[in-house]
Tab-separated table of C-alpha atoms in Angstrom:
chain	number	residue	atom	x	y	z
A	1	MET	CA	102.281	92.008	100.826
A	2	LYS	CA	105.167	94.358	100.053
A	3	ILE	CA	105.121	96.560	96.968
A	4	LYS	CA	108.261	98.198	95.599
A	5	VAL	CA	108.275	101.981	95.164
A	6	SER	CA	111.092	104.438	94.496
A	7	GLN	CA	111.645	105.073	98.209
A	8	GLY	CA	111.599	101.427	99.341
A	9	ARG	CA	108.940	98.744	99.821
A	10	VAL	CA	105.475	99.490	101.181
A	11	ASN	CA	103.683	96.850	103.213
A	12	VAL	CA	100.023	96.825	102.150
A	13	ALA	CA	96.948	94.873	103.210
A	14	VAL	CA	94.133	94.723	100.655
A	15	HIS	CA	90.609	93.616	101.570
A	16	ARG	CA	88.203	92.906	98.711
A	17	GLN	CA	84.523	92.402	99.431
A	18	THR	CA	83.058	93.861	96.226
A	19	THR	CA	84.534	95.801	93.335
A	20	ALA	CA	83.265	99.205	94.487
A	21	PRO	CA	83.612	101.552	96.299
A	22	SER	CA	87.342	101.908	96.963
A	23	TRP	CA	89.051	103.062	100.145
A	24	LEU	CA	92.491	104.055	101.406
A	25	LEU	CA	92.864	103.811	105.201
A	26	LEU	CA	95.808	105.573	106.888
A	27	HIS	CA	96.806	104.765	110.486
A	28	GLY	CA	98.134	107.141	113.120
A	29	PHE	CA	101.471	107.702	114.853
A	30	MET	CA	102.984	104.435	116.143
A	31	GLY	CA	100.283	102.490	114.306
A	32	SER	CA	100.164	100.032	111.442
A	33	HIS	CA	97.693	98.577	108.951
A	34	HIS	CA	96.495	96.239	111.705
A	35	ASP	CA	94.772	99.186	113.379
A	36	TYR	CA	92.073	98.873	110.714
A	37	ASP	CA	91.717	95.089	110.617
A	38	ARG	CA	88.185	95.000	112.007
A	39	VAL	CA	87.031	98.118	110.151
A	40	ALA	CA	88.396	97.022	106.773
A	41	LYS	CA	86.501	93.739	106.904
A	42	ARG	CA	83.213	95.591	107.364
A	43	LEU	CA	83.609	98.072	104.531
A	44	PRO	CA	82.141	97.309	101.096
A	45	GLY	CA	84.353	97.373	98.040
A	46	THR	CA	88.145	97.306	97.942
A	47	VAL	CA	90.049	98.554	100.963
A	48	ILE	CA	93.758	99.444	100.725
A	49	VAL	CA	95.597	99.727	104.047
A	50	PRO	CA	99.335	100.511	103.902
A	51	ASP	CA	101.917	100.855	106.633
A	52	LEU	CA	103.144	104.442	106.354
A	53	LEU	CA	106.864	105.168	106.106
A	54	GLY	CA	108.582	104.605	109.433
A	55	HIS	CA	105.830	102.308	110.665
A	56	GLY	CA	104.869	98.652	110.596
A	57	GLU	CA	106.669	96.520	108.041
A	58	THR	CA	107.204	99.185	105.378
A	59	GLU	CA	110.887	99.445	104.443
A	60	ALA	CA	112.511	102.739	103.431
A	61	ARG	CA	115.713	102.950	101.432
A	62	ALA	CA	118.734	104.374	103.252
A	63	GLY	CA	118.560	108.144	103.356
A	64	VAL	CA	114.817	108.373	102.686
A	65	GLY	CA	113.098	110.801	105.044
A	66	PHE	CA	109.741	110.305	106.703
A	67	ASP	CA	108.593	113.876	106.032
A	68	MET	CA	105.157	114.772	104.699
A	69	THR	CA	106.298	115.329	101.109
A	70	THR	CA	107.854	111.862	100.986
A	71	GLN	CA	104.835	110.207	102.638
A	72	VAL	CA	102.555	111.720	99.991
A	73	ALA	CA	104.924	110.813	97.144
A	74	VAL	CA	105.057	107.184	98.285
A	75	LEU	CA	101.254	106.932	98.438
A	76	HIS	CA	100.872	108.566	95.031
A	77	GLU	CA	103.304	106.145	93.408
A	78	LEU	CA	101.728	103.186	95.203
A	79	LEU	CA	98.212	104.084	94.065
A	80	HIS	CA	98.989	105.080	90.492
A	81	GLN	CA	101.269	102.150	89.731
A	82	ASN	CA	99.115	99.479	91.355
A	83	TYR	CA	95.559	100.695	91.961
A	84	SER	CA	94.874	103.369	89.340
A	85	ALA	CA	91.621	101.641	88.309
A	86	LEU	CA	90.269	102.296	91.809
A	87	LEU	CA	90.775	106.071	91.648
A	88	PRO	CA	89.245	108.317	92.809
A	89	LEU	CA	88.759	106.764	96.233
A	90	THR	CA	87.698	107.667	99.748
A	91	ILE	CA	90.663	108.363	102.028
A	92	VAL	CA	90.234	107.796	105.745
A	93	GLY	CA	92.965	109.044	108.079
A	94	TYR	CA	93.379	108.940	111.843
A	95	SER	CA	95.581	111.481	113.677
A	96	MET	CA	98.942	111.510	111.841
A	97	GLY	CA	97.288	109.526	109.053
A	98	GLY	CA	94.657	112.251	108.900
A	99	ARG	CA	97.331	114.840	108.264
A	100	VAL	CA	98.843	112.654	105.556
A	101	ALA	CA	95.359	112.271	104.051
A	102	ILE	CA	94.829	116.042	104.060
A	103	ALA	CA	98.220	116.613	102.449
A	104	TYR	CA	97.490	113.999	99.798
A	105	ALA	CA	94.101	115.536	99.008
A	106	ALA	CA	95.697	118.976	98.763
A	107	SER	CA	98.370	117.669	96.392
A	108	TYR	CA	96.222	115.310	94.284
A	109	PRO	CA	92.557	116.353	94.617
A	110	ALA	CA	91.543	114.400	91.496
A	111	ASP	CA	92.451	111.155	93.301
A	112	VAL	CA	90.093	111.829	96.217
A	113	LEU	CA	86.372	111.158	96.127
A	114	ARG	CA	85.841	111.844	99.826
A	115	LEU	CA	88.089	112.693	102.747
A	116	VAL	CA	87.365	111.353	106.242
A	117	VAL	CA	89.616	112.738	108.988
A	118	GLU	CA	89.479	111.633	112.626
A	119	SER	CA	91.473	113.606	115.216
A	120	GLY	CA	93.527	115.421	112.611
A	121	ARG	CA	94.061	118.934	111.284
A	122	PRO	CA	95.984	120.590	108.426
A	123	GLY	CA	98.725	121.848	110.731
A	124	LEU	CA	99.570	124.979	112.688
A	125	ALA	CA	98.668	128.374	111.249
A	126	THR	CA	101.557	130.548	112.482
A	127	GLU	CA	105.323	130.201	112.378
A	128	ALA	CA	105.515	130.718	116.143
A	129	GLU	CA	103.182	127.755	116.715
A	130	ARG	CA	105.191	125.623	114.306
A	131	LEU	CA	108.488	126.476	116.038
A	132	ALA	CA	106.990	125.592	119.424
A	133	ARG	CA	105.690	122.290	118.058
A	134	ARG	CA	109.076	121.419	116.541
A	135	ALA	CA	110.731	122.039	119.911
A	136	HIS	CA	108.125	119.858	121.618
A	137	ASP	CA	108.568	117.109	119.017
A	138	ALA	CA	112.351	117.251	119.496
A	139	GLN	CA	111.830	116.653	123.222
A	140	LEU	CA	109.596	113.674	122.457
A	141	ALA	CA	112.215	112.251	120.090
A	142	ASP	CA	114.916	112.628	122.763
A	143	ARG	CA	112.665	110.927	125.325
A	144	LEU	CA	112.085	108.049	122.921
A	145	LEU	CA	115.801	107.597	122.303
A	146	THR	CA	116.815	107.820	125.964
A	147	ALA	CA	113.944	106.032	127.719
A	148	GLY	CA	113.273	103.429	125.040
A	149	LEU	CA	110.106	102.503	123.174
A	150	PRO	CA	108.203	100.586	125.914
A	151	ALA	CA	108.497	103.489	128.385
A	152	PHE	CA	107.608	105.994	125.681
A	153	VAL	CA	104.489	104.037	124.714
A	154	LEU	CA	103.318	103.775	128.332
A	155	LYS	CA	103.746	107.535	128.746
A	156	TRP	CA	101.999	108.171	125.427
A	157	GLU	CA	99.005	106.105	126.539
A	158	GLN	CA	98.425	108.467	129.465
A	159	LEU	CA	97.560	111.390	127.189
A	160	PRO	CA	93.908	112.518	127.623
A	161	LEU	CA	93.360	111.793	123.924
A	162	PHE	CA	93.565	108.057	124.632
A	163	ALA	CA	91.445	107.961	127.781
A	164	SER	CA	88.728	105.919	126.081
A	165	GLN	CA	91.210	103.126	125.325
A	166	ARG	CA	91.419	102.368	129.037
A	167	HIS	CA	87.950	100.865	128.745
A	168	LEU	CA	89.259	98.228	126.339
A	169	SER	CA	90.028	94.766	127.609
A	170	ALA	CA	93.542	94.073	128.872
A	171	VAL	CA	94.091	91.734	125.920
A	172	VAL	CA	93.213	94.424	123.376
A	173	GLN	CA	95.316	97.058	125.152
A	174	GLN	CA	98.328	94.770	125.111
A	175	ALA	CA	97.783	93.992	121.433
A	176	VAL	CA	97.853	97.712	120.689
A	177	ARG	CA	101.123	98.090	122.596
A	178	VAL	CA	102.741	95.183	120.783
A	179	ALA	CA	101.663	96.563	117.418
A	180	ASP	CA	103.222	99.963	118.073
A	181	CYS	CA	106.043	100.537	115.634
A	182	VAL	CA	109.725	100.595	116.457
A	183	LYS	CA	110.613	103.206	113.831
A	184	VAL	CA	109.050	106.482	114.965
A	185	ARG	CA	110.739	109.504	113.459
A	186	ALA	CA	108.139	111.325	111.327
A	187	ILE	CA	107.750	115.025	111.968
A	188	LEU	CA	104.909	116.296	109.803
A	189	PRO	CA	104.837	119.965	108.680
A	190	GLY	CA	101.653	121.999	108.216
A	191	VAL	CA	99.819	122.067	104.912
A	192	TYR	CA	97.652	125.170	105.360
A	193	GLU	CA	99.043	126.689	102.175
A	194	ARG	CA	97.512	123.908	100.023
A	195	TRP	CA	94.382	123.268	102.092
A	196	ALA	CA	92.276	125.642	99.952
A	197	LEU	CA	92.858	123.367	96.942
A	198	VAL	CA	90.779	120.534	98.460
A	199	SER	CA	87.280	120.433	96.983
A	200	SER	CA	86.153	116.867	97.803
A	201	PRO	CA	83.569	116.356	100.598
A	202	ILE	CA	85.202	116.245	104.022
A	203	ILE	CA	83.779	114.506	107.079
A	204	GLY	CA	84.929	116.227	110.257
A	205	GLN	CA	85.587	119.559	108.543
A	206	ASN	CA	84.400	121.612	111.549
A	207	TYR	CA	87.092	119.990	113.645
A	208	LEU	CA	89.735	121.030	111.125
A	209	LYS	CA	88.934	124.751	111.233
C-alpha cells in the first residue's frame, strides 16, 4: 500500500502475525521491500517494510532529494502519523538501509528499542575519506547513466561483498536482478557526529567501529 507523506507517497508492506513486538526493516541499495519477504513472514509481531526514497514503488515529489536527512524525515513522518502505537520498535537495516537505520536512531533515539545493522557503518570519519567516496560515487552514477541499469547491476553483482549470492539458484538470482530499482540516486553522508547519541542496544556494533 502507498501512504502519503510530505515528500511524496511511501510504498509499505505490513506483516502482522501478533500485536508485539514491532519491527521496521530497511533494504539496501537497489533493493525494495521484497528483499525481506521471507524474513518478515517469520518474525513475530508487526513488521513494517517500506521502499526507501528512490527505490521500489515509493514516489517522491518533484524536487525532493534522496539524501540522508530526507530519508530519515520520511520515515519519521511515516511512523509517527501511521504507526505511533508501535513505537519504540526494533529497526533492522542492511547496507544502505543500515546507514539509514543508524541515522534514524541518532536523530530519534526514543523511537528505537533495538538497532540491528548488517553490512553497514555510520559513515567515514575524515573529510578526506568522504571526498574520495563522493568522487567514487560520482563515477558510479556516471557509469549507471551511460551504461544503463542492466549492465550496472551485472557489474555490481561481481563485487566480493555479493560472492555468497552466486550460490543461490538461477531463479532466485534473476528475481533479485528484476527487483533492483530503476531510480538509484541516493548518496548518503556520514553520521558520525550524531552516533554518540544512540543508546539503544546494537547488534553488530563491533563491525561499526
